[in-house]
PDB file of C-alpha atoms in Angstrom:
ATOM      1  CA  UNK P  98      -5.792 -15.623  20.872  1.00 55.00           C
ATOM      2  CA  UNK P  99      -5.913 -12.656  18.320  1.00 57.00           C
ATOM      3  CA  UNK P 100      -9.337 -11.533  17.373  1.00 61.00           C
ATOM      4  CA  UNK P 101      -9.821 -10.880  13.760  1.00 58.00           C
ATOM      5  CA  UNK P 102     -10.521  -7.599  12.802  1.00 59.00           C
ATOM      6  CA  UNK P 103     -13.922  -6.943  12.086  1.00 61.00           C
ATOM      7  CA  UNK P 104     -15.395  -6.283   8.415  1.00 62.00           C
ATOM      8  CA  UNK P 105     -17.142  -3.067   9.759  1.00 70.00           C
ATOM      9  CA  UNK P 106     -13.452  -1.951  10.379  1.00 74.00           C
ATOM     10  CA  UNK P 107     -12.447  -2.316   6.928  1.00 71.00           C
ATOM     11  CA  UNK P 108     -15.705  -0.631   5.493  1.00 75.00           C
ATOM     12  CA  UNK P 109     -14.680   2.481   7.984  1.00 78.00           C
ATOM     13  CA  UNK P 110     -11.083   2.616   6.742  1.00 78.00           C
ATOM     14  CA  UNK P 111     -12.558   2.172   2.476  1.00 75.00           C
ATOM     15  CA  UNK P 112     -14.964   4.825   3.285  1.00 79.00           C
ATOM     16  CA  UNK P 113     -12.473   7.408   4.949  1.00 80.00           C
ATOM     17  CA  UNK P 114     -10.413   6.601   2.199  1.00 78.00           C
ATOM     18  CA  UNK P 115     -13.419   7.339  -0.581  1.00 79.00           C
ATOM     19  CA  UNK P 116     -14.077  10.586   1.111  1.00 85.00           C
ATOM     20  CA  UNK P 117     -10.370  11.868   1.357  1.00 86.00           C
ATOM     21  CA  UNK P 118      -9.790  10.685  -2.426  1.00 84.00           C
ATOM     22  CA  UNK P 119     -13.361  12.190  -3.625  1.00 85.00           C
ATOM     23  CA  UNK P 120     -11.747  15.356  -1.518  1.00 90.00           C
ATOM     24  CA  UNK P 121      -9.040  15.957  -2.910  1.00 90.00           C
ATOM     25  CA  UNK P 122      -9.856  14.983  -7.121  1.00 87.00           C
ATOM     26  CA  UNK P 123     -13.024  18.040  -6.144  1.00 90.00           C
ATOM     27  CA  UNK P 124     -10.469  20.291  -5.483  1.00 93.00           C
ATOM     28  CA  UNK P 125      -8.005  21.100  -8.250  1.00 93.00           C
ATOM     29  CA  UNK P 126      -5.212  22.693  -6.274  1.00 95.00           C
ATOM     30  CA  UNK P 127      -5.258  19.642  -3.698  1.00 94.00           C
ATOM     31  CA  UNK P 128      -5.240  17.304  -6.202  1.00 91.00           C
ATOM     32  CA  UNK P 129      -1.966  18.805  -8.084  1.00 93.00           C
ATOM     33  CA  UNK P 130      -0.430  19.279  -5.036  1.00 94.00           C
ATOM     34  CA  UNK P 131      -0.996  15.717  -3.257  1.00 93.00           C
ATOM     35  CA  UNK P 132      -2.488  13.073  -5.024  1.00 89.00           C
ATOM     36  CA  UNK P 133      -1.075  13.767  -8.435  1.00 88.00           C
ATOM     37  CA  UNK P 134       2.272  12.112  -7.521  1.00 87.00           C
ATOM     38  CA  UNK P 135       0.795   8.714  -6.920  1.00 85.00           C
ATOM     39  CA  UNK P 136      -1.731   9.503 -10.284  1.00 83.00           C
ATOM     40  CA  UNK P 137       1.370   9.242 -12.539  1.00 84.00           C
ATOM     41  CA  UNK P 138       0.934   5.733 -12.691  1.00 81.00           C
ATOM     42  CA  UNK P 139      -1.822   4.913 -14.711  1.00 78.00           C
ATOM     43  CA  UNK P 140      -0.269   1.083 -14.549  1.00 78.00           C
ATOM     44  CA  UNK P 141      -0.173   0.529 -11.197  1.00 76.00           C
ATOM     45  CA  UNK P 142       2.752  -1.946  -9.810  1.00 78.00           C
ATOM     46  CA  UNK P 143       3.577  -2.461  -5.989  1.00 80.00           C
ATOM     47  CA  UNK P 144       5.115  -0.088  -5.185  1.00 81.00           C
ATOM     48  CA  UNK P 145       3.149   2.840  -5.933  1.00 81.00           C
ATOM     49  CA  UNK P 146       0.782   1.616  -3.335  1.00 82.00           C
ATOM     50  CA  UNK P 147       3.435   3.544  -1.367  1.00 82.00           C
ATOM     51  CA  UNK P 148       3.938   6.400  -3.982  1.00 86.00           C
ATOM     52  CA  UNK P 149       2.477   9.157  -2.385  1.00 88.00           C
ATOM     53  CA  UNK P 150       2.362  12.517  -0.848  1.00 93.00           C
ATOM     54  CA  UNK P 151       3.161  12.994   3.228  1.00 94.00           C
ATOM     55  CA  UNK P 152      -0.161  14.459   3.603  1.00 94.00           C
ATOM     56  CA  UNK P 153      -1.872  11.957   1.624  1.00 89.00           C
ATOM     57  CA  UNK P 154      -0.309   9.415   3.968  1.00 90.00           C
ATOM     58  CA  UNK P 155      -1.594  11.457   6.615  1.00 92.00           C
ATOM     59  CA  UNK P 156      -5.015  11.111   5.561  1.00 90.00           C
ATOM     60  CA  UNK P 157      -4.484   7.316   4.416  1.00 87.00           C
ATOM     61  CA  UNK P 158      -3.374   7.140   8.103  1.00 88.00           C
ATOM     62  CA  UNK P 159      -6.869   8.257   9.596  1.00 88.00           C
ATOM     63  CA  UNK P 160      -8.550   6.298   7.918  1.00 83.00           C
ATOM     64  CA  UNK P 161      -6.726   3.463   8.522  1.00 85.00           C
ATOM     65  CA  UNK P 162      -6.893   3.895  12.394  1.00 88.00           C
ATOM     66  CA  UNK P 163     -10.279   4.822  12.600  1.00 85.00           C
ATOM     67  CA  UNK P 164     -11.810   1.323  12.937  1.00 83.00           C
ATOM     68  CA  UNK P 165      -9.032   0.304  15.670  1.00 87.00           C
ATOM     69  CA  UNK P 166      -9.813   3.671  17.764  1.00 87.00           C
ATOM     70  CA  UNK P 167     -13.807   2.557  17.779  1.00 84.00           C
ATOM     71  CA  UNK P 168     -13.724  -0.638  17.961  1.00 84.00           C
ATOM     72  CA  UNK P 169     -10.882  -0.913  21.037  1.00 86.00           C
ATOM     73  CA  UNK P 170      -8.399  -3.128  19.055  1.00 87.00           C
ATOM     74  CA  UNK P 171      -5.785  -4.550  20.819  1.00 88.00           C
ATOM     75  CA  UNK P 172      -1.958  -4.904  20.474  1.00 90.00           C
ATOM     76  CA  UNK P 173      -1.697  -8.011  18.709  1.00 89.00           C
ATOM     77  CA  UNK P 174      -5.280  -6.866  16.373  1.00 88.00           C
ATOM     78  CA  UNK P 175      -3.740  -3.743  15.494  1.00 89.00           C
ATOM     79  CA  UNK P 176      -0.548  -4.949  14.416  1.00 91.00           C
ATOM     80  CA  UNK P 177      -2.539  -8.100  12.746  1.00 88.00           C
ATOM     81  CA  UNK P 178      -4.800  -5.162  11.029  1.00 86.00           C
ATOM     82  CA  UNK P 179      -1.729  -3.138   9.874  1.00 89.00           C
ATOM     83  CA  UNK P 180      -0.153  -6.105   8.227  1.00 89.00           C
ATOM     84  CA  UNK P 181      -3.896  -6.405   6.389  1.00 84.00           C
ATOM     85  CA  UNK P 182      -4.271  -3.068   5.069  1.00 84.00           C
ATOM     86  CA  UNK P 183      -0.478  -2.991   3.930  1.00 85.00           C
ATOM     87  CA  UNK P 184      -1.442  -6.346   1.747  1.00 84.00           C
ATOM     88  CA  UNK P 185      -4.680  -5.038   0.470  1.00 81.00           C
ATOM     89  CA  UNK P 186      -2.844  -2.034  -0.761  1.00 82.00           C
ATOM     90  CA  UNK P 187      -0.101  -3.537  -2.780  1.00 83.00           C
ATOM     91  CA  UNK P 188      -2.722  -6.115  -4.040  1.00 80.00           C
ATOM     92  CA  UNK P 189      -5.091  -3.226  -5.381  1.00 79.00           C
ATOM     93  CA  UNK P 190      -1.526  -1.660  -7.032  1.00 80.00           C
ATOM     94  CA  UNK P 191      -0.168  -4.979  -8.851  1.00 81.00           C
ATOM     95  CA  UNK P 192      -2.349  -5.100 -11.608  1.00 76.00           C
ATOM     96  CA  UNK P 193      -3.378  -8.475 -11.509  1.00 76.00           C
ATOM     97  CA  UNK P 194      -5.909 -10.772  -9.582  1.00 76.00           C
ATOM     98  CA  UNK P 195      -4.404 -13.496  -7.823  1.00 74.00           C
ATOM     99  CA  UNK P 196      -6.152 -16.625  -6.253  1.00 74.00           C
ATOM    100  CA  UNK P 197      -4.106 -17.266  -3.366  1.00 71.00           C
ATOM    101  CA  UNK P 198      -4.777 -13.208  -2.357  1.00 71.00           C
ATOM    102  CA  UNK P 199      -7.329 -13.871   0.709  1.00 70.00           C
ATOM    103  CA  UNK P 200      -8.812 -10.416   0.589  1.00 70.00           C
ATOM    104  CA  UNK P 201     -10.228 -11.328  -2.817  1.00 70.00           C
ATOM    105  CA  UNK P 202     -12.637 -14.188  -0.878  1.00 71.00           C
ATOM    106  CA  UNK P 203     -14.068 -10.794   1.306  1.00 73.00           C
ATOM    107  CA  UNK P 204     -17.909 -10.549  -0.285  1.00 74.00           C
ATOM    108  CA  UNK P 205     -17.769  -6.833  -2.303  1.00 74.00           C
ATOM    109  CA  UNK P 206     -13.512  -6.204  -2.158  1.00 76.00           C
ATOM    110  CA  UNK P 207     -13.220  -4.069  -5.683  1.00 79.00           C
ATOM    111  CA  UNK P 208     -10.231  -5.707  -5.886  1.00 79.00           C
ATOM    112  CA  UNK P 209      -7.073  -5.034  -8.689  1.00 79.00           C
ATOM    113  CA  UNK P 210      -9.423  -4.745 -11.384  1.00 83.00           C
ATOM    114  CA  UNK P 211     -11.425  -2.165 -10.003  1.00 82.00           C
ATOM    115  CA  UNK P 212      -8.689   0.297  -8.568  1.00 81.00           C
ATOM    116  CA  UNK P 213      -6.624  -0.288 -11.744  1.00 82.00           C
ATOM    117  CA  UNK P 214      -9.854   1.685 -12.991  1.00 86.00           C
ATOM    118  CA  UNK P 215      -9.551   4.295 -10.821  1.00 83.00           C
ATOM    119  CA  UNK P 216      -5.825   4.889 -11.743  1.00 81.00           C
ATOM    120  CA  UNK P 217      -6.665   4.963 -15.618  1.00 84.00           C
ATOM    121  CA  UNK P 218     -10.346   7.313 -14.987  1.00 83.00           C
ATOM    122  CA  UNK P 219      -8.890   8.882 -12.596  1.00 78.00           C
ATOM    123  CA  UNK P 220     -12.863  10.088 -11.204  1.00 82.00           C
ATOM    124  CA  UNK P 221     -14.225   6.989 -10.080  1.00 84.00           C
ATOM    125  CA  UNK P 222     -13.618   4.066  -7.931  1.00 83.00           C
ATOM    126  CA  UNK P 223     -12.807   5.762  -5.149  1.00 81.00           C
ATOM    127  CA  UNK P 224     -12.893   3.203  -2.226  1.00 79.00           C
ATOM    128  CA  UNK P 225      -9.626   1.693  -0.864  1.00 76.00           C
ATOM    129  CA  UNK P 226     -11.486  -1.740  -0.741  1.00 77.00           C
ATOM    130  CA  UNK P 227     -15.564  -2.079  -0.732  1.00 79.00           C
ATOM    131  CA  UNK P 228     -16.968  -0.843  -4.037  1.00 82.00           C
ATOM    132  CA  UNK P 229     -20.599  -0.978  -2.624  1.00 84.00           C
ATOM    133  CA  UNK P 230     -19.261   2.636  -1.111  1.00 83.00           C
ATOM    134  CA  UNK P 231     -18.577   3.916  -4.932  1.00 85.00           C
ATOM    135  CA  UNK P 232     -21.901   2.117  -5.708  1.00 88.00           C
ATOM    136  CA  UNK P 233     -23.525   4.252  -3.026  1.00 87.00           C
ATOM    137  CA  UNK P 234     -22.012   7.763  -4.097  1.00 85.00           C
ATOM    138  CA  UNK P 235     -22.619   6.679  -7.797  1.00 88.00           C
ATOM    139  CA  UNK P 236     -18.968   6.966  -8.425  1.00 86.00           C
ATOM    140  CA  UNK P 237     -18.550   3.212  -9.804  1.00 88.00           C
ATOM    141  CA  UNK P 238     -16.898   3.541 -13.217  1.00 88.00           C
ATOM    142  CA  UNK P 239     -19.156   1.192 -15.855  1.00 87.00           C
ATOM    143  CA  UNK P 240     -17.888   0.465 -19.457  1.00 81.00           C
ATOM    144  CA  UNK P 241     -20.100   3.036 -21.796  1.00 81.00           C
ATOM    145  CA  UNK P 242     -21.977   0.881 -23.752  1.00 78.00           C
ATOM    146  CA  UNK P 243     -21.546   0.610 -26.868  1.00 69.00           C
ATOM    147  CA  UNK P 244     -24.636   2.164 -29.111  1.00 53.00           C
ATOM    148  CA  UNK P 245     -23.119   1.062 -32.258  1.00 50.00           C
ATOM    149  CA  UNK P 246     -22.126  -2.383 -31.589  1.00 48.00           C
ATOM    150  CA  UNK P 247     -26.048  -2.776 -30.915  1.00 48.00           C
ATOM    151  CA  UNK P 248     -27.249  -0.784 -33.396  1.00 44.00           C
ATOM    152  CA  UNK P 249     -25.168  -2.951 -36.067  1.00 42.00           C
ATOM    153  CA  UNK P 250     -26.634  -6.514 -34.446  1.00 42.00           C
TER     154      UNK P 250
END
């Protein structure tokens, strides 16, 4: 019987993922050279899930193995976990929510909505999945309120 990966392995991969991304937006030179290319969509679609640099692959790729090294993961759990973090990526890049996704029933997934964000702010959102992680850095993007609006009620 496969054993479902484990939640904590998914907050490991989000949070690798926050920490690369945070990385390389710091770092203007890093950011031109590898994570600009998947930045020119501000509209995300499917298929710039897999719009990106080799070397930002590279460091999608630790963090996506991190959780199976710790954690002892099988054959069959690996490949079950690859299949899950393939699907969570092209969900976050199709710009819309959709019931039948069953990521979106995990308690705290950001979701489309939320990396959609990230693509148009470009300096928040940061987490692949969990946005408790941008929540904890402070990197959560929030609508600016709007003085005015108040001001005129």
């Amino acid at each position: 019987m496969i054993q479902i990966p484990r939640r904590s392995t998914l907050s490991s991969s989000s949070a690798a993922s926050d920490v690369y991304k945070r990385q390389l937006h710091a770092h203007p030179e890093l950011y031109r050279r590898f994570h600009k290319p998947h930045h020119i969509f501000t509209a995300p679609f499917a298929w710039t899930s897999h719009a990106v640099h080799p070397v930002e692959m590279s460091l999608q790729s630790v963090g996506a193995m991190m959780g199976p090294i710790v954690f002892g993961f099988g054959r069959e759990q690996l490949w079950l976990w690859l299949v899950l973090r393939q699907w969570q990526g092209v969900m976050d890049h199709i710009g819309l929510e959709l019931p039948m996704d069953p990521l979106c029933w995990l308690p705290g997934l950001g979701g489309t909505k939320f990396h959609d964000q990230h693509h148009q702010y470009f300096n928040a959102n940061y987490a692949s999945c969990f946005s408790f992680i941008d929540d904890l850095f402070g990197t959560r993007w929030h609508e600016p309120s709007n003085t005015h609006a108040k001001h005129m009620s």
